[in-house]
Amino acid sequence: MRLFVITSLSALLVIINTNSYAERDTRGWAIAAGVGVSQIKDDDGDTNFKGDGLGTALDVEYRFSPQFALGLGFFSLGDTEDTINGAETEISARGYSLHGRFFFPSNSAIEPYVRFGSSLFTADVSSTEQIALTLDAAWEFGGGIEFLIDDAWSLRLDGRYLNADNDESALLVTAGFRFQF
């Protein structure tokens, strides 16, 4: 009996939330921007680098349905510093991403989502011993939540993890806004 009541209440909540969410047309173009913290990590066995910085993100996307959007993004992981083999080292990374976002509408004011995609980024590495510019590809995974203010504006908390095949990874957590045209 308890399982029946829980299942019935869950189904009722889904129906209520779906109906209130369906009243808002979310399809179309949108732009989002955010500022937050970033972390770059390189652990290839010989050298370890871990630095924190100020990160930024700018996304342009098209939302095809209430549950899915496809977008292009630009991100900067800022300037991070650490010591590698006794040498002060600075890494500045920025790049572009192609990503999808899947939304899990809970009501008309809150939209949690997950994101996935791929990124292409450059990393400027400078230390007292060498200067290098690298170009890498990475998988991007993450998620966040949007708080809808009105039909066009929303506040957004977003987190993404980038993982390159060569033991390099980055984390970017931003707070910002989204505007839907």
Rosetta silent file (secondary structure, phi, psi, omega in degrees, C-alpha in Angstrom):
SEQUENCE: MRLFVITSLSALLVIINTNSYAERDTRGWAIAAGVGVSQIKDDDGDTNFKGDGLGTALDVEYRFSPQFALGLGFFSLGDTEDTINGAETEISARGYSLHGRFFFPSNSAIEPYVRFGSSLFTADVSSTEQIALTLDAAWEFGGGIEFLIDDAWSLRLDGRYLNADNDESALLVTAGFRFQF
SCORE:     score description
SCORE:     0.000 S_00000001
   1 L     0.000  -41.513 -179.803    0.000    0.000    0.000 S_00000001
   2 H   -60.800  -43.542  178.607    2.834    2.393    0.881 S_00000001
   3 H   -61.697  -38.781  178.984    4.460    1.825   -2.544 S_00000001
   4 H   -63.506  -43.930 -179.709    1.123    2.540   -4.268 S_00000001
   5 H   -64.832  -45.191  179.755    0.712    5.853   -2.409 S_00000001
   6 H   -63.467  -43.431  179.294    4.298    6.959   -3.153 S_00000001
   7 H   -64.097  -42.685 -179.775    3.971    5.995   -6.824 S_00000001
   8 H   -65.002  -43.824  177.644    0.609    7.773   -7.148 S_00000001
   9 H   -64.489  -39.572  177.815    1.910   10.965   -5.525 S_00000001
  10 H   -63.155  -44.197  178.756    5.029   10.904   -7.727 S_00000001
  11 H   -63.115  -40.674  178.283    2.922   10.506  -10.865 S_00000001
  12 H   -63.169  -42.517  177.365    0.655   13.371   -9.765 S_00000001
  13 H   -62.579  -40.416  178.323    3.664   15.635   -9.189 S_00000001
  14 H   -62.980  -43.758  179.897    5.041   14.805  -12.637 S_00000001
  15 H   -63.932  -45.293  179.560    1.692   15.622  -14.262 S_00000001
  16 H   -62.674  -47.093 -179.136    1.349   18.898  -12.347 S_00000001
  17 H   -65.934  -38.334  179.401    4.940   19.951  -13.105 S_00000001
  18 H   -64.624  -41.621 -179.613    4.669   18.953  -16.767 S_00000001
  19 H   -67.064  -43.641  179.617    1.515   21.007  -17.224 S_00000001
  20 H   -69.131  -33.483  179.218    2.932   24.127  -15.542 S_00000001
  21 H   -72.912  -34.180 -177.144    6.182   23.757  -17.432 S_00000001
  22 H   -67.369  -18.698  179.850    4.431   23.248  -20.772 S_00000001
  23 L   -68.366  -23.623 -178.083    2.887   26.726  -20.539 S_00000001
  24 L  -100.313  124.725  178.549    6.286   28.327  -21.181 S_00000001
  25 L   -85.116  111.547 -175.446    7.783   27.991  -24.667 S_00000001
  26 L   -99.073   -1.500 -177.940   11.491   27.390  -24.113 S_00000001
  27 L   -73.524  147.028  176.732   12.479   26.725  -27.725 S_00000001
  28 E   129.802 -174.310 -177.661   14.785   29.174  -29.500 S_00000001
  29 E   -82.590  146.910  177.729   18.133   30.936  -29.265 S_00000001
  30 E  -148.688  157.228  175.034   19.739   31.914  -25.973 S_00000001
  31 E  -130.087  140.206 -179.430   22.996   33.362  -24.693 S_00000001
  32 E  -134.778  144.701  177.870   24.497   32.684  -21.261 S_00000001
  33 E  -138.300  147.238  179.023   27.483   34.157  -19.422 S_00000001
  34 E  -153.931  157.551  177.655   29.099   33.311  -16.108 S_00000001
  35 E  -132.481  140.955  179.761   32.075   34.033  -13.869 S_00000001
  36 E  -172.636 -151.801 -177.429   33.486   31.750  -11.217 S_00000001
  37 E  -103.518  150.444  178.104   36.357   29.602  -10.041 S_00000001
  38 E  -135.726  158.679  176.373   38.498   27.246  -12.080 S_00000001
  39 E  -142.697  131.869  176.760   41.106   24.619  -11.386 S_00000001
  40 E  -113.692  134.355 -179.680   43.640   23.140  -13.799 S_00000001
  41 E  -133.713  133.499  176.100   45.377   19.875  -12.976 S_00000001
  42 E  -132.045  113.886 -177.380   48.148   18.066  -14.861 S_00000001
  43 E  -132.053   85.412 -176.298   49.335   14.810  -13.363 S_00000001
  44 L   -99.973   11.597  179.321   51.421   12.864  -15.883 S_00000001
  45 L    97.501  -41.821  179.507   53.524   10.958  -13.369 S_00000001
  46 L   -88.474  -42.739 -178.844   56.657   13.092  -13.776 S_00000001
  47 L  -127.955  146.993  176.327   55.218   16.487  -12.938 S_00000001
  48 E  -122.054  129.794  176.936   52.183   17.548  -10.966 S_00000001
  49 E  -129.293  132.381  175.558   50.465   20.874  -11.525 S_00000001
  50 E  -146.529  112.872 -178.688   47.405   22.092   -9.661 S_00000001
  51 E  -135.883  147.384  179.198   46.366   25.717   -9.848 S_00000001
  52 E  -109.485  146.470  179.767   43.220   27.719   -9.119 S_00000001
  53 E  -151.682 -175.032  176.387   42.054   30.774  -11.044 S_00000001
  54 E   -96.473  119.588 -177.712   39.156   33.000  -12.054 S_00000001
  55 E  -108.323  156.395  176.808   37.183   31.402  -14.877 S_00000001
  56 E  -136.103  156.591  178.352   34.615   32.730  -17.331 S_00000001
  57 E  -146.008  144.067  176.065   32.170   31.134  -19.737 S_00000001
  58 E  -138.468  121.008 -178.187   30.011   32.349  -22.624 S_00000001
  59 E  -122.481  139.868  169.446   27.529   30.000  -24.322 S_00000001
  60 E  -120.600  128.885 -176.029   25.249   30.453  -27.329 S_00000001
  61 E  -145.168  161.153  173.859   22.713   27.701  -27.783 S_00000001
  62 E  -118.068  126.929 -179.722   19.530   26.667  -29.504 S_00000001
  63 E   -97.019  114.526 -176.165   16.897   24.893  -27.464 S_00000001
  64 E   -82.339  -28.017 -178.329   15.066   22.376  -29.616 S_00000001
  65 E  -153.860  173.112  176.953   12.616   21.219  -26.937 S_00000001
  66 L   -61.763  -18.340 -176.893   11.922   21.752  -23.234 S_00000001
  67 L  -105.737  -11.173 -173.472   14.392   18.930  -22.524 S_00000001
  68 E  -141.997  136.811  173.530   17.305   19.506  -24.980 S_00000001
  69 E  -135.426  147.894  176.921   19.584   22.330  -26.158 S_00000001
  70 E  -121.556  133.228 -174.341   22.691   22.269  -28.368 S_00000001
  71 E  -145.735  165.817  171.809   25.295   24.993  -28.010 S_00000001
  72 E  -114.660  139.689 -178.185   28.698   26.472  -28.746 S_00000001
  73 E  -136.636  157.039  171.402   30.699   27.930  -25.919 S_00000001
  74 E  -121.143  136.852  177.864   33.835   29.878  -25.132 S_00000001
  75 E  -139.112  152.851  173.417   35.570   29.452  -21.790 S_00000001
  76 E  -130.509  131.131  178.551   38.631   30.763  -20.026 S_00000001
  77 E   -93.829    4.843  176.181   40.157   29.014  -17.044 S_00000001
  78 E    75.489 -165.974  178.622   42.133   32.112  -16.136 S_00000001
  79 E  -104.147  123.556  179.281   45.755   32.247  -14.999 S_00000001
  80 E  -121.669  150.740 -177.484   46.833   29.588  -12.523 S_00000001
  81 E  -131.734  147.100  174.553   50.184   29.137  -10.810 S_00000001
  82 E  -161.289  171.628  177.390   52.032   26.271   -9.149 S_00000001
  83 E  -105.895  125.245  177.011   55.586   25.024   -8.672 S_00000001
  84 E  -119.295  120.806  179.871   56.787   22.188  -10.912 S_00000001
  85 L    51.006   39.991  177.514   60.220   20.677  -10.169 S_00000001
  86 L    82.508   -1.622 -178.903   61.184   23.815   -8.250 S_00000001
  87 E  -107.711  130.603  174.932   60.206   26.220  -11.060 S_00000001
  88 E   -64.234  127.398 -175.533   57.329   28.678  -10.744 S_00000001
  89 E  -128.454  138.152  177.488   54.904   27.765  -13.542 S_00000001
  90 E  -122.110  134.240  175.807   51.863   29.601  -14.869 S_00000001
  91 E  -122.602  130.602  174.858   49.179   28.075  -17.083 S_00000001
  92 E  -121.455  119.610 -175.960   46.549   30.103  -18.873 S_00000001
  93 E  -123.793  141.767  175.767   43.909   28.026  -20.661 S_00000001
  94 E  -151.920  156.092 -177.400   40.984   28.980  -22.890 S_00000001
  95 E  -171.228 -171.102 -177.565   38.938   27.160  -25.448 S_00000001
  96 E  -126.209  151.169  179.215   35.724   26.365  -27.278 S_00000001
  97 E  -136.001  150.047  167.892   33.132   23.694  -26.683 S_00000001
  98 E  -115.052  118.625 -171.973   30.325   21.990  -28.543 S_00000001
  99 E  -139.522  158.266  171.279   27.867   20.774  -25.940 S_00000001
 100 E  -118.420  149.711  176.070   24.393   19.481  -25.341 S_00000001
 101 E  -126.099  129.664  174.740   22.252   20.127  -22.300 S_00000001
 102 E  -107.395  124.457 -176.325   19.488   17.817  -21.078 S_00000001
 103 E   -98.094  148.101  175.350   16.964   19.483  -18.783 S_00000001
 104 L  -123.518   81.580 -175.794   14.942   17.899  -15.985 S_00000001
 105 L   -61.604  128.496  178.514   12.105   20.358  -15.427 S_00000001
 106 L  -106.350  -32.247  170.594   10.855   20.218  -11.848 S_00000001
 107 L  -161.866 -170.819 -174.626    8.470   23.182  -11.961 S_00000001
 108 L   -77.049   -7.152 -176.666    8.085   26.425  -13.876 S_00000001
 109 L  -114.453  -14.099 -176.606   10.825   28.267  -11.937 S_00000001
 110 E  -128.292  130.424  178.939   13.671   25.726  -11.540 S_00000001
 111 E  -129.542   95.632  171.350   15.452   23.821  -14.307 S_00000001
 112 E   -75.524  153.094 -179.164   18.205   21.380  -13.333 S_00000001
 113 E  -152.214  162.724  168.245   20.296   20.031  -16.215 S_00000001
 114 E  -119.030  152.822  179.223   23.265   17.926  -17.203 S_00000001
 115 E  -131.635  149.991  176.240   25.688   18.866  -19.953 S_00000001
 116 E  -149.369  158.567  178.173   28.094   16.893  -22.085 S_00000001
 117 E   167.396 -162.996  177.309   30.255   17.637  -25.082 S_00000001
 118 E  -132.037  153.378 -176.773   33.754   18.077  -26.362 S_00000001
 119 E  -132.017  151.218  172.247   36.189   20.964  -26.092 S_00000001
 120 E  -124.403  122.519 -175.387   39.222   22.213  -27.919 S_00000001
 121 E  -138.525  156.386  173.972   41.498   24.397  -25.825 S_00000001
 122 E  -111.219  146.239  177.002   44.908   26.005  -25.816 S_00000001
 123 E  -127.324  119.820  173.212   47.113   26.193  -22.767 S_00000001
 124 E   -89.298  116.488 -179.025   49.905   28.747  -22.487 S_00000001
 125 E  -112.334  122.390  177.825   52.520   27.263  -20.179 S_00000001
 126 E  -134.978  138.278  176.424   55.336   29.486  -18.983 S_00000001
 127 E  -146.528 -178.648  178.788   57.950   28.896  -16.321 S_00000001
 128 L   -70.256  -16.125 -177.981   61.481   29.950  -15.565 S_00000001
 129 L   -99.195  -32.231 -174.933   62.665   26.954  -17.624 S_00000001
 130 L  -158.574  163.888  173.159   60.438   26.952  -20.731 S_00000001
 131 E  -129.959  131.774 -178.701   57.489   28.443  -22.578 S_00000001
 132 E  -142.743  151.155  173.945   55.058   26.233  -24.471 S_00000001
 133 E  -123.455  121.572 -178.693   51.694   26.516  -26.200 S_00000001
 134 E  -117.463  152.194  175.845   49.656   23.342  -26.397 S_00000001
 135 E  -122.555  121.565 -175.880   46.427   22.500  -28.202 S_00000001
 136 E  -132.948  156.260  171.988   44.331   19.732  -26.671 S_00000001
 137 E  -108.940  149.029 -178.570   40.922   18.162  -27.003 S_00000001
 138 E  -146.267  151.965  169.162   38.867   17.188  -23.965 S_00000001
 139 E   -83.131  145.904 -178.929   35.573   15.620  -23.040 S_00000001
 140 E  -122.381  127.148  176.737   33.254   17.892  -21.136 S_00000001
 141 E  -131.742  149.038  177.520   30.773   16.722  -18.474 S_00000001
 142 E   177.228 -162.591  179.981   28.811   18.758  -16.006 S_00000001
 143 E  -174.787  179.314  179.854   25.534   20.079  -14.786 S_00000001
 144 E   178.493 -166.542  179.416   23.780   22.936  -13.172 S_00000001
 145 E  -147.515  141.238  175.380   20.544   24.624  -12.370 S_00000001
 146 E  -114.749  137.085  176.334   18.693   27.596  -13.793 S_00000001
 147 E  -108.768  108.299 -174.758   16.332   29.767  -11.782 S_00000001
 148 E   -73.582  127.895  178.267   13.816   31.323  -14.171 S_00000001
 149 L   -93.055  -48.740  175.117   13.069   34.991  -13.481 S_00000001
 150 L  -150.360 -162.161 -176.274   10.660   35.596  -16.380 S_00000001
 151 L   -67.547  -20.497 -176.667   10.148   34.337  -19.942 S_00000001
 152 L  -112.016  -36.059 -171.564   13.531   35.667  -21.107 S_00000001
 153 E  -105.394  143.591  171.871   15.888   35.905  -18.108 S_00000001
 154 E  -148.563  151.850  171.790   17.244   33.282  -15.728 S_00000001
 155 E   -92.550  149.390 -171.016   20.033   33.008  -13.173 S_00000001
 156 E  -141.254  133.509  168.314   22.357   30.072  -13.656 S_00000001
 157 E  -111.804  126.286 -172.603   24.806   27.984  -11.619 S_00000001
 158 E  -135.682  137.003  174.788   26.946   25.825  -13.898 S_00000001
 159 E  -131.326  138.308  178.197   29.736   23.346  -13.329 S_00000001
 160 E  -141.376  143.220  178.772   31.799   21.518  -15.933 S_00000001
 161 E  -116.217  126.475  178.405   34.645   19.066  -15.788 S_00000001
 162 E  -110.124  132.704 -177.365   37.032   18.820  -18.756 S_00000001
 163 E  -132.528  113.560  176.208   39.172   15.721  -19.141 S_00000001
 164 E   -90.943  158.163 -177.251   41.892   15.405  -21.770 S_00000001
 165 L   -71.481  -12.836 -174.995   43.422   12.038  -22.631 S_00000001
 166 L  -103.455   39.443  176.500   46.911   13.117  -21.501 S_00000001
 167 L    66.849   16.218  174.682   46.216   13.330  -17.738 S_00000001
 168 E   -99.917  139.211  177.335   45.136   16.964  -17.950 S_00000001
 169 E  -146.501  161.331  179.078   41.851   18.003  -16.401 S_00000001
 170 E  -148.285  153.239  176.685   40.046   21.170  -15.431 S_00000001
 171 E  -128.659  133.083  178.623   37.057   22.187  -13.385 S_00000001
 172 E  -132.869  120.310  178.598   35.032   25.343  -14.016 S_00000001
 173 E  -121.598  120.924 -175.899   32.182   26.432  -11.730 S_00000001
 174 E  -128.149  156.684  169.834   30.369   29.645  -12.670 S_00000001
 175 E  -122.418  138.706 -178.205   27.410   31.756  -11.608 S_00000001
 176 E  -171.488 -148.602 -177.211   25.751   33.975  -14.164 S_00000001
 177 E  -135.208  167.697  175.167   22.693   34.623  -16.274 S_00000001
 178 E  -139.479  136.733  177.007   20.959   33.355  -19.397 S_00000001
 179 E  -122.008  125.872  178.451   18.866   35.377  -21.844 S_00000001
 180 E  -103.933  128.695 -179.507   16.483   33.679  -24.267 S_00000001
 181 L   -78.321    0.000    0.000   15.543   35.573  -27.424 S_00000001
